[in-house]
Each structure stands twice: as structure tokens, then as C-alpha cells.
Short mmCIF file of C-alpha atoms in Angstrom, two decimals:
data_model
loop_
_atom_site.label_atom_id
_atom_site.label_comp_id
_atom_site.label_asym_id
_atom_site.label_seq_id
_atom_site.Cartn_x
_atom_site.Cartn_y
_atom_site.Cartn_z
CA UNK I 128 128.23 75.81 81.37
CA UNK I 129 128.56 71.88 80.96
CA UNK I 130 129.76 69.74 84.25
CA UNK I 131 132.44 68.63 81.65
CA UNK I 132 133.81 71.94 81.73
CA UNK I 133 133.60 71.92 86.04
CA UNK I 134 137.20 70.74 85.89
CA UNK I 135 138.32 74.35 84.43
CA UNK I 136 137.52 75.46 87.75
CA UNK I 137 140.62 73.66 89.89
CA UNK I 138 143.29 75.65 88.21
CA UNK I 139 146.78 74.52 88.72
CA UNK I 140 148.86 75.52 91.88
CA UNK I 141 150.84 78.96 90.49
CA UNK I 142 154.53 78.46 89.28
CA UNK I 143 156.00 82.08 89.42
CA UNK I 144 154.96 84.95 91.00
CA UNK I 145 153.03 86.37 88.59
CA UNK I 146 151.13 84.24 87.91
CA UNK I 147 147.11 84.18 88.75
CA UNK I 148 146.40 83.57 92.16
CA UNK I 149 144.84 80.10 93.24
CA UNK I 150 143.14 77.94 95.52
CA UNK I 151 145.33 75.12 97.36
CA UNK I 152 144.40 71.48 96.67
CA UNK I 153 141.89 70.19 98.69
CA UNK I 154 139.84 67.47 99.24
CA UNK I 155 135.53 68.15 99.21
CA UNK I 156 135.66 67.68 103.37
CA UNK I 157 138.75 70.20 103.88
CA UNK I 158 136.82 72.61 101.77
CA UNK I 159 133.62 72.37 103.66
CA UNK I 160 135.88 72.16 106.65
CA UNK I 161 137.55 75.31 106.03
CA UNK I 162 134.13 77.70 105.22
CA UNK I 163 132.45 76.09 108.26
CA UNK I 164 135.05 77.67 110.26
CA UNK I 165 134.14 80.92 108.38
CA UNK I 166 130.43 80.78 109.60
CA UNK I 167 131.34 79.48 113.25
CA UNK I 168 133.39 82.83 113.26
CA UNK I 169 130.72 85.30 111.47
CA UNK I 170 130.56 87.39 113.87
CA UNK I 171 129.91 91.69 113.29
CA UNK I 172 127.84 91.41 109.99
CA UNK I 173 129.11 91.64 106.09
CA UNK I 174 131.57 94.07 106.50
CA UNK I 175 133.11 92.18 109.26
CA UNK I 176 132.86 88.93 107.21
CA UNK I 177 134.01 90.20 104.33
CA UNK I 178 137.30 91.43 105.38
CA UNK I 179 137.59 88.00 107.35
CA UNK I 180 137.25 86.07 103.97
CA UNK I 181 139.55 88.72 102.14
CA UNK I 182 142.27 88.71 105.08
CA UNK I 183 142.19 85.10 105.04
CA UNK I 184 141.82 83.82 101.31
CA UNK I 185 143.23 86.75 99.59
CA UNK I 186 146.13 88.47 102.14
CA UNK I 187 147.24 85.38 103.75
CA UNK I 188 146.39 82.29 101.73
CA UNK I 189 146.05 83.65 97.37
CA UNK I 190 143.09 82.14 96.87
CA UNK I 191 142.29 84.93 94.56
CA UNK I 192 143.92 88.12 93.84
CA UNK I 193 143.18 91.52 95.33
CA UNK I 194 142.25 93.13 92.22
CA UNK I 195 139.69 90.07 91.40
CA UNK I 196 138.45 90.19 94.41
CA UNK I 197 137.21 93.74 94.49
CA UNK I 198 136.20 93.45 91.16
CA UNK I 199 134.07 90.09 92.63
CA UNK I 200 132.80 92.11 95.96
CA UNK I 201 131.61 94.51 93.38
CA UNK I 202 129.53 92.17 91.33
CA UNK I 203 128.07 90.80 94.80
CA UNK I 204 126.74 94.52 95.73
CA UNK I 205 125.02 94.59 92.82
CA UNK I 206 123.12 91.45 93.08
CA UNK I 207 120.67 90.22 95.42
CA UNK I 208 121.52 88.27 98.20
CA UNK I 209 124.05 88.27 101.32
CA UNK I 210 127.46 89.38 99.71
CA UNK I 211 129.61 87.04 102.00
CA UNK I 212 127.87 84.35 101.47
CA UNK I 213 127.81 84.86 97.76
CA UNK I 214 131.14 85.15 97.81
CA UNK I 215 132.00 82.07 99.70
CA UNK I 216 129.99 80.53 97.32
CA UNK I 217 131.97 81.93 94.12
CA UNK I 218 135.71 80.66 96.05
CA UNK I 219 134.49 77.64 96.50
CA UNK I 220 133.22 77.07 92.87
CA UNK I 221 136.78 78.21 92.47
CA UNK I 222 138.44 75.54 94.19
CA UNK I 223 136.30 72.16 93.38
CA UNK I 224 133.57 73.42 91.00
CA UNK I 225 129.76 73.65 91.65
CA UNK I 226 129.97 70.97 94.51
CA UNK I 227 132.46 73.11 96.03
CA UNK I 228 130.31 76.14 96.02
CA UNK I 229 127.92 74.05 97.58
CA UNK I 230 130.09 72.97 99.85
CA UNK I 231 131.84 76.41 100.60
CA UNK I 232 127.99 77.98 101.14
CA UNK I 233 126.55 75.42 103.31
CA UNK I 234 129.60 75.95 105.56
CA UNK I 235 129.43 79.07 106.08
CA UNK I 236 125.61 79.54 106.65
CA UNK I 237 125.13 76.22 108.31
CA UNK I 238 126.51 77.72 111.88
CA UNK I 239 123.61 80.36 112.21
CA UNK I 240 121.02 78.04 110.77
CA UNK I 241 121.15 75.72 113.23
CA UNK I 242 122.12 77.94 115.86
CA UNK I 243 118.38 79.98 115.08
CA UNK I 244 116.83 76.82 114.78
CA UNK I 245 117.45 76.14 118.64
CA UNK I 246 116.68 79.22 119.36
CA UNK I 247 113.22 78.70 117.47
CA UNK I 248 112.58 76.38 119.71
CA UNK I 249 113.67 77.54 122.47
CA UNK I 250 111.54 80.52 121.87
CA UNK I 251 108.37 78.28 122.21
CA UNK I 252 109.83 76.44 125.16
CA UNK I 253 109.83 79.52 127.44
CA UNK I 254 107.36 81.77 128.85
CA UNK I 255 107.46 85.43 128.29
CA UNK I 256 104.43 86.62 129.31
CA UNK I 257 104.28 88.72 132.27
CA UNK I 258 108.43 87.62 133.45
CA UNK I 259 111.58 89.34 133.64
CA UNK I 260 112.25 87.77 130.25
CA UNK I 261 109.35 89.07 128.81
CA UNK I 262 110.56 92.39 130.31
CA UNK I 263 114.47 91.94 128.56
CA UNK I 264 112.87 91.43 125.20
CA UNK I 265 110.64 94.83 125.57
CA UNK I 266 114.10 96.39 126.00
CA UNK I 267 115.54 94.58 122.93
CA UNK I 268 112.87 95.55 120.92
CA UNK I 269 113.58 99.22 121.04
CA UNK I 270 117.54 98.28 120.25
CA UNK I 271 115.97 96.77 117.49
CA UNK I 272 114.48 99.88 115.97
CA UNK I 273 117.78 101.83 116.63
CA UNK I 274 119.65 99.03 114.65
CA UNK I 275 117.41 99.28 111.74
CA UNK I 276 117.56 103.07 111.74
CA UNK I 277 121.69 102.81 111.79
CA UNK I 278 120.92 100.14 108.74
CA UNK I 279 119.11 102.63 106.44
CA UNK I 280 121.60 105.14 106.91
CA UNK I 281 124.46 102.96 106.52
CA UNK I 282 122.79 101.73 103.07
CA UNK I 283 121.89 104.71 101.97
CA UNK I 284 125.30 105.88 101.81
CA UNK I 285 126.08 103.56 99.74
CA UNK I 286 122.99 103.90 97.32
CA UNK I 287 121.60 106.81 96.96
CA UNK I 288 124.70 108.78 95.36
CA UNK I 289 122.28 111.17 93.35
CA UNK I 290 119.34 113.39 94.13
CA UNK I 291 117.60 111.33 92.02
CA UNK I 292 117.86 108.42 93.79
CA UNK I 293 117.02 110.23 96.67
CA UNK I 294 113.85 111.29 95.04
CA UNK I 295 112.98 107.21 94.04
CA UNK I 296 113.92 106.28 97.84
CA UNK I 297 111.48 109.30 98.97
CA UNK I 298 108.51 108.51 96.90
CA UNK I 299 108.69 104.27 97.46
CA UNK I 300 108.70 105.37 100.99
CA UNK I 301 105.94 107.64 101.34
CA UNK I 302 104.20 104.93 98.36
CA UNK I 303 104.72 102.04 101.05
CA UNK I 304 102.96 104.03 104.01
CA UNK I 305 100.39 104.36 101.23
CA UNK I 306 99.89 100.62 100.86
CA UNK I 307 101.16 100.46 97.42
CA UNK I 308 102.42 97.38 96.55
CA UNK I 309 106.14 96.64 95.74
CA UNK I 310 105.60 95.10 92.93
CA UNK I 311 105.06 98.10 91.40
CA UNK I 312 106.98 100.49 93.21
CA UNK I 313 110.47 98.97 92.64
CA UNK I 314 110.14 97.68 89.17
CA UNK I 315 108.78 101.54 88.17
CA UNK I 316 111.62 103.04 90.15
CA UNK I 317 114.54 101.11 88.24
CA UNK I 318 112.91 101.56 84.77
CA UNK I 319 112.58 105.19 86.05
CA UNK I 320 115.99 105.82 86.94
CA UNK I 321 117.76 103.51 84.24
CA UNK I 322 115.82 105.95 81.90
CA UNK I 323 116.98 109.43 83.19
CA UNK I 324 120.05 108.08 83.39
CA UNK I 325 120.14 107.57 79.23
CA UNK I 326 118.41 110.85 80.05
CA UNK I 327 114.80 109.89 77.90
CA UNK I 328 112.80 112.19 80.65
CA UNK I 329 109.90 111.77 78.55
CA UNK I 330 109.78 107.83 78.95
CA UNK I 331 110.54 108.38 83.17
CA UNK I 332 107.67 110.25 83.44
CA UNK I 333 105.30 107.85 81.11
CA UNK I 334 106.72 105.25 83.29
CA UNK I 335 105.99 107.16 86.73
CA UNK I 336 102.42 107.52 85.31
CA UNK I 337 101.80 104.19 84.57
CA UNK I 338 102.98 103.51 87.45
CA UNK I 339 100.60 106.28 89.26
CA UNK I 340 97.37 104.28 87.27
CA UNK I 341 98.08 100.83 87.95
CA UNK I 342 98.64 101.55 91.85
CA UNK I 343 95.19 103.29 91.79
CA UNK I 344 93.32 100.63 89.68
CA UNK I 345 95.21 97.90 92.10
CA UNK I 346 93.99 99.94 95.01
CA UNK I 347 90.12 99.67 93.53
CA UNK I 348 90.36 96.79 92.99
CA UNK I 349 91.55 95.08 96.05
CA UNK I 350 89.33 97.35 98.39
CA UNK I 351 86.36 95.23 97.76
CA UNK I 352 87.87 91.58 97.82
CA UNK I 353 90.51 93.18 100.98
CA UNK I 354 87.56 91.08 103.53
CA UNK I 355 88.09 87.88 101.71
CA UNK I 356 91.58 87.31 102.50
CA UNK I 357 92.25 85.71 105.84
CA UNK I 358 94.63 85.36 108.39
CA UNK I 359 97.12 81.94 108.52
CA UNK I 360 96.69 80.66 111.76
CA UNK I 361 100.36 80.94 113.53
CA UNK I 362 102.51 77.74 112.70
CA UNK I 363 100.11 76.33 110.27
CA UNK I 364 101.13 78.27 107.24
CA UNK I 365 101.69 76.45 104.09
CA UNK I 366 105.13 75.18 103.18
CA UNK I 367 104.99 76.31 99.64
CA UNK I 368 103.61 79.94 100.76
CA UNK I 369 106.39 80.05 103.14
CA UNK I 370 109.62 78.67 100.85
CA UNK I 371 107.89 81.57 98.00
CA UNK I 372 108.08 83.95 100.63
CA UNK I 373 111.61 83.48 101.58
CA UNK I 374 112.58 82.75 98.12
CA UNK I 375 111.22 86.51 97.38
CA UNK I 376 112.90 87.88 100.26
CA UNK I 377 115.95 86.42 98.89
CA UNK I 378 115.86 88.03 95.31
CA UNK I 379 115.06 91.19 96.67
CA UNK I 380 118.17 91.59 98.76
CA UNK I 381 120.02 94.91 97.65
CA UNK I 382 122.55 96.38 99.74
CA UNK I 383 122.74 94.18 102.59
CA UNK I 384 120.30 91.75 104.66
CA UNK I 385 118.47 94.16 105.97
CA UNK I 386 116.83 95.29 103.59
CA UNK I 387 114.53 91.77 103.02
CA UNK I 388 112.99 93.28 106.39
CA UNK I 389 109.80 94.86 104.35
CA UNK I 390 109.50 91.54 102.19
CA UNK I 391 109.56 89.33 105.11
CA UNK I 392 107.41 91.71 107.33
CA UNK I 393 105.17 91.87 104.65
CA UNK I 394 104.47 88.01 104.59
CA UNK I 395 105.07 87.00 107.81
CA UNK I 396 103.09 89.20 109.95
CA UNK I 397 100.32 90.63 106.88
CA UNK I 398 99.39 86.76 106.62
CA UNK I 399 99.08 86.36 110.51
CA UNK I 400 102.05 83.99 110.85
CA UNK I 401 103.72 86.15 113.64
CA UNK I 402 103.24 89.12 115.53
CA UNK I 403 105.41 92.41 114.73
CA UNK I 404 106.83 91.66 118.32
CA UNK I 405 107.94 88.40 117.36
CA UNK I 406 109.02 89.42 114.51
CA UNK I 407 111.55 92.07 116.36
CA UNK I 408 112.79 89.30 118.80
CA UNK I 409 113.93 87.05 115.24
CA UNK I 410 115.91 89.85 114.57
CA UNK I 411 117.45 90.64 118.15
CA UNK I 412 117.87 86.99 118.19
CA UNK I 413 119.81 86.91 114.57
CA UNK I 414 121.82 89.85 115.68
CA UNK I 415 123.77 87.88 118.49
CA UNK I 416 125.06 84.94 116.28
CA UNK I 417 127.42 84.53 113.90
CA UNK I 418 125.49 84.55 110.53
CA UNK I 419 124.01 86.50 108.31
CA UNK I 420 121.67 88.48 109.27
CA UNK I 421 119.37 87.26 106.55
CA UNK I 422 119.01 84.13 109.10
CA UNK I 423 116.49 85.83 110.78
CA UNK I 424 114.07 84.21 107.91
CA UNK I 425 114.60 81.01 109.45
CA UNK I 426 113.17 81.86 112.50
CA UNK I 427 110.36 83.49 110.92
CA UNK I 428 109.70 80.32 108.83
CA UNK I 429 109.86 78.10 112.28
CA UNK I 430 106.86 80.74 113.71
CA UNK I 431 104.95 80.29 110.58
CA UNK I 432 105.24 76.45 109.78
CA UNK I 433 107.47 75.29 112.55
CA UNK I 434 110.61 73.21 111.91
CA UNK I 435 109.59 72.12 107.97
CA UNK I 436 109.18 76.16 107.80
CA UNK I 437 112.18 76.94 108.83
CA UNK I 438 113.82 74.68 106.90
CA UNK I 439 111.69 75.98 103.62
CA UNK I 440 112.37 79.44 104.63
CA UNK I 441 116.11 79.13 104.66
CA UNK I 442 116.04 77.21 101.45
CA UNK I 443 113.80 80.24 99.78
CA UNK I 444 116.01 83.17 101.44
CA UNK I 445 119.58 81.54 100.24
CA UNK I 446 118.09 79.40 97.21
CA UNK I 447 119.18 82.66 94.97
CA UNK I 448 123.09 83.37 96.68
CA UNK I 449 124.00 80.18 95.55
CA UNK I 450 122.20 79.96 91.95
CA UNK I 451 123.81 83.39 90.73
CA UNK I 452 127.20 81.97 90.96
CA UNK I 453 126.40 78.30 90.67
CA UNK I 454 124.54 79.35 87.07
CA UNK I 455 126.57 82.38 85.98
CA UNK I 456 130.14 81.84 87.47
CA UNK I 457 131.60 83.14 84.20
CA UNK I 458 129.86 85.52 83.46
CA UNK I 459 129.23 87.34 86.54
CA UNK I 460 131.87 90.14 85.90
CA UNK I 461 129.81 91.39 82.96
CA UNK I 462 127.33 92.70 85.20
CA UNK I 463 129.40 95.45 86.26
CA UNK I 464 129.78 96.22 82.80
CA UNK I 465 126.41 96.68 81.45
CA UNK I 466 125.81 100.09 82.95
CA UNK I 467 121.83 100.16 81.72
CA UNK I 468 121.10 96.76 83.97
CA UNK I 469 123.70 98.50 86.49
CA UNK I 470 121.11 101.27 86.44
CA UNK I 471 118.08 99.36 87.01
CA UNK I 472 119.28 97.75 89.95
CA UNK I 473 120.52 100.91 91.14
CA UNK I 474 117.06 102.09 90.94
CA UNK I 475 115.40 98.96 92.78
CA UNK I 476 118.02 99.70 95.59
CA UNK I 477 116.99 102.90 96.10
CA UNK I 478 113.05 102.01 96.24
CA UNK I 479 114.07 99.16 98.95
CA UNK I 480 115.90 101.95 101.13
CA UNK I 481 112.52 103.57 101.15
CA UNK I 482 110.76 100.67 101.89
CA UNK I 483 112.90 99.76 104.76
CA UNK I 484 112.89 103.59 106.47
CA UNK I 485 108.74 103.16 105.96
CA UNK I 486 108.49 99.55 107.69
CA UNK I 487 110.92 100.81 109.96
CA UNK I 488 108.53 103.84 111.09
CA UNK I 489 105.96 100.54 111.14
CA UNK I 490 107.79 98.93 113.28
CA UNK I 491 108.66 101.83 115.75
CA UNK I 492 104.88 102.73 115.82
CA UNK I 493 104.30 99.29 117.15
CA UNK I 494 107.29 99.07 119.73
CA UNK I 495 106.12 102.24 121.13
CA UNK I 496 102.44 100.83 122.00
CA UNK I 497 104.22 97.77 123.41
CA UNK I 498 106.37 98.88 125.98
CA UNK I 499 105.16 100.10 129.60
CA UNK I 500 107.15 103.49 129.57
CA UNK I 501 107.32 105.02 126.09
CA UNK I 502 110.09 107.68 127.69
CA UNK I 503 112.27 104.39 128.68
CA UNK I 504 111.28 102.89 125.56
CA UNK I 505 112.60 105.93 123.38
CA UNK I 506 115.75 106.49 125.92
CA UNK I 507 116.76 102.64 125.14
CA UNK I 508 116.83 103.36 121.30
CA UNK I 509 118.29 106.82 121.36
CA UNK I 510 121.43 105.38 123.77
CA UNK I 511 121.76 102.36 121.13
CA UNK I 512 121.92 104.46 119.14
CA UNK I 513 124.85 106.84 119.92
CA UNK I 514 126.36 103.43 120.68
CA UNK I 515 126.51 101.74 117.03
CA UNK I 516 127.39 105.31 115.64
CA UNK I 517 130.05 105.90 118.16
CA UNK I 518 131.49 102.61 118.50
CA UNK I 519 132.28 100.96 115.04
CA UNK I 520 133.07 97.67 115.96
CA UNK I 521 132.16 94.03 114.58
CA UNK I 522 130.68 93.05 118.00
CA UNK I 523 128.82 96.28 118.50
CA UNK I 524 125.69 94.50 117.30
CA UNK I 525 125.69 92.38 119.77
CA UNK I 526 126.38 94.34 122.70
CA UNK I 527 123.78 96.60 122.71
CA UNK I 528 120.91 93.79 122.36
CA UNK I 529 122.36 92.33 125.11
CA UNK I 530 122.34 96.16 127.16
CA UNK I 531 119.13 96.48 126.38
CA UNK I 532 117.56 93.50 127.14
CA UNK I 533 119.35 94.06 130.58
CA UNK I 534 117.45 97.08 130.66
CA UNK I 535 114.49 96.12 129.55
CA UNK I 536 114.80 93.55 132.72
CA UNK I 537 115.45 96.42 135.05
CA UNK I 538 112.79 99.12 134.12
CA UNK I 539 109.76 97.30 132.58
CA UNK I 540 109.65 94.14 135.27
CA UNK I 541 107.08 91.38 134.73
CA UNK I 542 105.85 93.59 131.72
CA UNK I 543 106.35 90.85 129.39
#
């Protein structure tokens, strides 16, 4: 689409009342005004910001109508990427073109990225090692784990509506505690499932074979050459590596933000830019502020390269949320409607589920040699637990990181 045509974005205020719903006129600074107020207020994850933007711009103010918006929301679950921001993104290219979705976008993540940047450094600026703090963060680590484990299921719902699906999830899983590479898992388990569902069984199982070899010729071959890769020493990583990693992260983004987790994890702490405990404490930390959770990249990109890191890691992870709308604003809506590329991506979903429930056994393997009392430890995830299940609120997030680093600080003192 030409910039000539950008002008076919600022539709005319409506005359009746059935006519299409539209943005107000606005200049470029009320806009970004208007979606910065958005992020400041981001509190409680998508679901929380999602009805904010659709209470808001579509109940209050006819920005868009309800039936385009759903149809919209729908689109954005299919795609990678955080769906709120995506959608910001979209409205905004609806009000004032592509420098409106700019605009809209960089308001409504710029709260959180600058927020975690502090905190970044902040995180460096402190000392953690054998202090109460050090102590609070144990705790939050195991909240951590229970988050992730409320995540999966809560995605999962959502994704794996067949047995099928199930079986993809199940086998990426068990293929990720294997070491297999994604790269292969996920592409294998949307061709897989896009076939059965044309229902050519024959080509799913060629596929899953294929599949099988390549994983075992990858395997051979990378035993032998495993010694010659080495570590990134923490904070020196290069800026490239990290904006590639982040930009991967960010195209592999079904279902919600958590599930970059594996991606990230992958990079961040298989190249030796972080620690898994650090890693943890970026997520605790993104968990508290009013962002994304996907922002937790940035603080992953400060460990690994400092503040240019951060910076390139943000760029990588959000790079894609605005380039699917800013590139394909028209002709996003035929997504939904091409069931065999529906099908695929319905397929790579279901593989990232299973990679998420594997790194999350990962990551609970680690927490559990990490803190001083694994029966405190395992009491601290089980009680947040109950908590996010029982208590389905946009803040709930929030408050049990900060009840568990509280315990934390009162059972594992100067553990840090």
C-alpha cells in the first residue's frame, strides 16, 4: 500500500447512526497522548488491556465497531506478537495512518520500557548477595514458577481444542527436554497438523518422519562441534546477536507473551548472557508494571549488552507487532479466512505450549536447587498458586510477587 493512499485511513467523522464507526480528529501529539495513557495504565496483562482499549475506544468513544473489533482481536490471536499492543497499533493506523500506528504503539509500550530500563539498572546498582533482598527475590522466584504454570494452562485452553493438538503440544514438549531444536519441532508440528486437518494422514506422518531424521542427523552432528561453542561473557554480548534474538522471540509469540519464555531462555541464558535466576527476577520484575509482559526482553537485553541491549532487544521483540499491521493493514482480516494458514499456526501454537510447560519444568528444576528450604520453596508456589486461580483479578499478578518476595524476606534471611 502506497503512502498516497495513507490518507484513506482518516475516514470522515460519521453522519448518521449507521454509519461505520470512527476515530475523532486528532492531531499526531493527542494521538500519542492518548495511547501513552493506555500504557501508563497497563496494568493486569492482555486480557486486562484489552478490555481497557475495547471499553474505551469501542464502548465509550466509536473508534471502531464491536463487531470489527472482535473480528480484529481475532486476527491478533492468530499472529505473533502482544495482541494489545498490536492492536493499538492497528487504531492508530486507523486514525492518522502509519505514523499514527507508530505513534499509537510507542505510547503504549513506552511506559514499561522505560520503567524496566530503571529497573535494569537498578538491578546492577544493588547488592543481593547474602541480604534480605537477596532473600525476597528467592521467594519471588518460586511465584514465578507458579505464574508460568497458571500461563500454560490458561493458553492451553485456548489452543489446544483437539486431541490432536494435544498430541503436537505433548511430543514438542517431551522433544524440548530432548534437546531438539525448535526449529524443527514447530515448523513439523504446523505442517503436521495443517495436514490432518485436510486429513492427508499419509503426508503427517512423512512429515513427522522427516522430522524424526533431521533431529537425529542435527543431534550427530552437533555432538562433536557442541565443545566449540562458547559462552558470551555477561553484558558483552553482541548487539546484532541480541536484536536477532529478540526479533525471534518476537515472531514466535502465539497465544500471549509468555510463551517467548523458551526463545528468550534459550538465548539468553544457553549463550551465558544471564543466569536462569536472573532470568526469573526479569520476569517478577515485568510482572509488577504496567506493560506487556513481553518487556521482560528488555531487561534481558540490558543483562546481555547493557543499555544498547536493551534498547536492541526491545526493538527485536516489538519490531514484528508493529510491521504486521504497518505492512498488511488491509489485508489482515484475510487471515482468519484462510483456514489452511489458520491451521499451521494453530499447529505452531500448540508446539510452543509444549515448549513453555518443558522450560517451565527447566526452570522449576533450577529454583528448587536455589532456594535454602525446598519445602518453603514449594509451599510459596503452591499458595501462589491457589491465589491466581482463585482470585481472577487484573492486579493479581502483582500481588503475589510482592507476597512472596515478603516471604522470601521472612523465611530464607541473608540467603541471597
Amino acid at each position: 500500500m502506497s503512502v498516497a493512499n495513507e490518507e484513506s485511513y482518516r475516514p470522515s467523522k460519521a453522519t448518521d447512526a449507521t454509519a461505520e464507526a470512527v476515530p475523532p480528529p486528532m492531531s499526531y501529539p493527542q494521538l500519542f497522548a492518548r495511547f501513552l495513557k493506555f500504557g501508563l495504565l497497563a496494568w493486569g496483562g492482555p486480557v486486562a488491556q484489552i478490555d481497557m482499549l475495547r471499553r474505551e475506544l469501542v464502548d465509550e468513544e466509536r473508534w471502531i465497531s464491536s463487531k470489527r473489533f472482535n473480528k480484529l482481536l481475532a486476527v491478533m490471536q492468530v499472529l505473533p506478537g502482544p495482541e494489545a499492543h498490536e492492536i493499538c497499533v492497528h487504531l492508530g493506523i486507523r486514525a492518522k495512518g502509519r505514523l499514527g500506528g507508530v505513534l499509537a504503539g510507542l505510547g503504549f509500550m513506552l511506559p514499561g520500557f522505560l520503567l524496566m530500563f530503571a529497573l535494569s539498572w537498578l538491578y546492577f546498582q544493588i547488592e543481593f548477595v547474602g541480604t534480605a533482598l537477596g532473600a525476597a527475590f528467592l521467594g519471588v522466584q518460586a511465584a514465578v514458577i507458579a505464574l508460568i504454570v497458571r500461563a500454560v494452562h490458561r493458553i492451553g485452553e485456548h489452543i489446544l481444542l483437539d486431541r490432536w493438538l494435544w498430541v503436537i503440544a505433548i511430543v514438542c514438549a517431551l522433544a524440548a527436554i530432548g534437546r531438539v531444536d525448535f526449529w524443527i519441532t514447530l515448523p513439523a508440528g504446523g505442517l503436521v497438523y495443517a495436514l490432518l486437518v485436510l486429513n492427508h494422514r499419509a503426508s503427517a506422518l512423512l512429515v513427522t518422519l522427516a522430522a524424526v531424521a533431521l533431529a537425529a542427523a542435527v543431534a550427530l552432528w552437533a555432538a562433536p562441534t557442541a565443545k566449540l561453542v562458547e559462552a558470551v561473557v555477561q553484558g558483552q554480548a553482541s548487539v546484532l546477536l541480541i536484536f536477532a534474538s529478540g526479533l525471534k522471540a518476537g515472531l514466535l509469540t502465539f497465544g500471549g507473551a509468555y510463551t517467548a519464555i523458551p526463545f528468550v531462555r534459550n538465548d539468553a541464558v544457553g549463550r551465558g548472557w544471564m543466569t536462569d535466576g536472573q532470568f526469573l527476577d526479569g520476569l517478577a520484575l515485568s510482572g509488577v508494571l504496567p506493560a506487556p509482559l513481553i518487556i521482560f526482553a528488555t531487561f534481558v537485553g540490558y543483562v546481555a549488552g547493557g543499555p544498547i541491549g536493551a534498547v536492541a532487544m526491545t526493538v527485536g521483540v516489538f519490531l514484528p507487532a508493529f510491521a504486521f499491521s504497518l505492512i498488511f493493514y488491509d489485508r489482515l482480516e484475510a487471515i482468519v479466512e484462510n483456514k489452511r494458514l489458520h491451521a499451521f499456526l494453530d499447529g505452531v501454537a500448540a508446539g510452543v505450549v509444549g515448549l513453555i510447560g518443558a522450560t517451565t519444568i527447566d526452570l522449576a528444576q533450577v529454583t528448587a536447587e536455589r532456594v535454602p528450604s525446598l519445602t518453603v520453596g514449594m509451599s510459596i508456589f503452591a499458595a501462589g498458586l491457589a491465589f491466581l486461580y482463585a482470585w481472577k483479578n487484573k492486579l493479581n499478578v502483582v500481588v503475589v510477587i510482592l507476597a512472596a518476595g515478603l516471604a522470601g524476606w521472612l523465611v530464607f534471611p541473608n540467603q541471597g
